[in-house]
């Protein structure tokens, strides 16, 4: 599905750009702890951009299925909630945003489980 290739490419691009911003723009402006939180967001965003590519290729190989489509949207939502909350936390210092991060983690896990199930069914 071209949509998940596009979303994967956008998120891979953003992960590189945000990683560079963290390394060059945030160094010395936020604490080392906050910089590590930023890096975690970037890392998970890039891994799940790759997951979106995998889903797109599986849809191409196995045909579109509800499992794969839901897996793709789950990873997309996971990126927004998990990485997005970490980016905002780093920039704002609002600690309550840490409560959103696990919801993104659950979305990531759901996406991977659905991908596994779809592969077994395929």
PDB file of C-alpha atoms in Angstrom, residues 1 4 7 48-56 58-59 64-79 104 106-119:
ATOM      1  CA  UNK A   1       0.000   0.000   0.000  1.00  0.00           C
ATOM      2  CA  UNK A   4       2.274   3.181   4.336  1.00  0.00           C
ATOM      3  CA  UNK A   7       4.080   7.473   5.881  1.00  0.00           C
ATOM      4  CA  UNK A  48       8.596   2.145  13.417  1.00  0.00           C
ATOM      5  CA  UNK A  49       9.082   3.993  10.134  1.00  0.00           C
ATOM      6  CA  UNK A  50      10.796   0.753   9.105  1.00  0.00           C
ATOM      7  CA  UNK A  51       7.804  -1.145  10.453  1.00  0.00           C
ATOM      8  CA  UNK A  52       5.545   0.891   8.168  1.00  0.00           C
ATOM      9  CA  UNK A  53       7.720  -0.141   5.212  1.00  0.00           C
ATOM     10  CA  UNK A  54       7.453  -3.795   6.231  1.00  0.00           C
ATOM     11  CA  UNK A  55       3.674  -3.502   6.417  1.00  0.00           C
ATOM     12  CA  UNK A  56       3.524  -1.845   2.998  1.00  0.00           C
ATOM     13  CA  UNK A  58       3.497  -7.304   3.151  1.00  0.00           C
ATOM     14  CA  UNK A  59       0.321  -5.697   1.801  1.00  0.00           C
ATOM     15  CA  UNK A  64      -4.566  -5.797   1.696  1.00  0.00           C
ATOM     16  CA  UNK A  65      -6.045  -7.143   4.892  1.00  0.00           C
ATOM     17  CA  UNK A  66      -7.673  -5.608   7.901  1.00  0.00           C
ATOM     18  CA  UNK A  67      -4.894  -6.982  10.091  1.00  0.00           C
ATOM     19  CA  UNK A  68      -2.134  -5.312   8.094  1.00  0.00           C
ATOM     20  CA  UNK A  69      -4.003  -2.041   7.682  1.00  0.00           C
ATOM     21  CA  UNK A  70      -4.732  -1.899  11.399  1.00  0.00           C
ATOM     22  CA  UNK A  71      -1.091  -2.752  12.129  1.00  0.00           C
ATOM     23  CA  UNK A  72       0.022   0.161   9.955  1.00  0.00           C
ATOM     24  CA  UNK A  73      -2.311   2.642  11.597  1.00  0.00           C
ATOM     25  CA  UNK A  74      -1.346   1.327  15.007  1.00  0.00           C
ATOM     26  CA  UNK A  75       2.341   1.982  14.304  1.00  0.00           C
ATOM     27  CA  UNK A  76       1.504   5.427  12.933  1.00  0.00           C
ATOM     28  CA  UNK A  77      -0.484   6.317  16.057  1.00  0.00           C
ATOM     29  CA  UNK A  78       2.307   4.863  18.184  1.00  0.00           C
ATOM     30  CA  UNK A  79       4.838   7.192  16.562  1.00  0.00           C
ATOM     31  CA  UNK A 104       2.134   4.932  22.149  1.00  0.00           C
ATOM     32  CA  UNK A 106       0.917  -0.142  23.509  1.00  0.00           C
ATOM     33  CA  UNK A 107       0.070   0.978  19.965  1.00  0.00           C
ATOM     34  CA  UNK A 108       3.531  -0.167  18.827  1.00  0.00           C
ATOM     35  CA  UNK A 109       3.068  -3.555  20.484  1.00  0.00           C
ATOM     36  CA  UNK A 110      -0.372  -3.969  18.938  1.00  0.00           C
ATOM     37  CA  UNK A 111       1.040  -3.160  15.502  1.00  0.00           C
ATOM     38  CA  UNK A 112       3.761  -5.795  15.816  1.00  0.00           C
ATOM     39  CA  UNK A 113       1.338  -8.440  17.114  1.00  0.00           C
ATOM     40  CA  UNK A 114      -1.053  -7.787  14.224  1.00  0.00           C
ATOM     41  CA  UNK A 115       1.860  -8.032  11.806  1.00  0.00           C
ATOM     42  CA  UNK A 116       2.813 -11.424  13.268  1.00  0.00           C
ATOM     43  CA  UNK A 117      -0.770 -12.691  13.041  1.00  0.00           C
ATOM     44  CA  UNK A 118      -1.093 -11.466   9.455  1.00  0.00           C
ATOM     45  CA  UNK A 119       2.151 -13.219   8.511  1.00  0.00           C
TER      46      UNK A 119
END
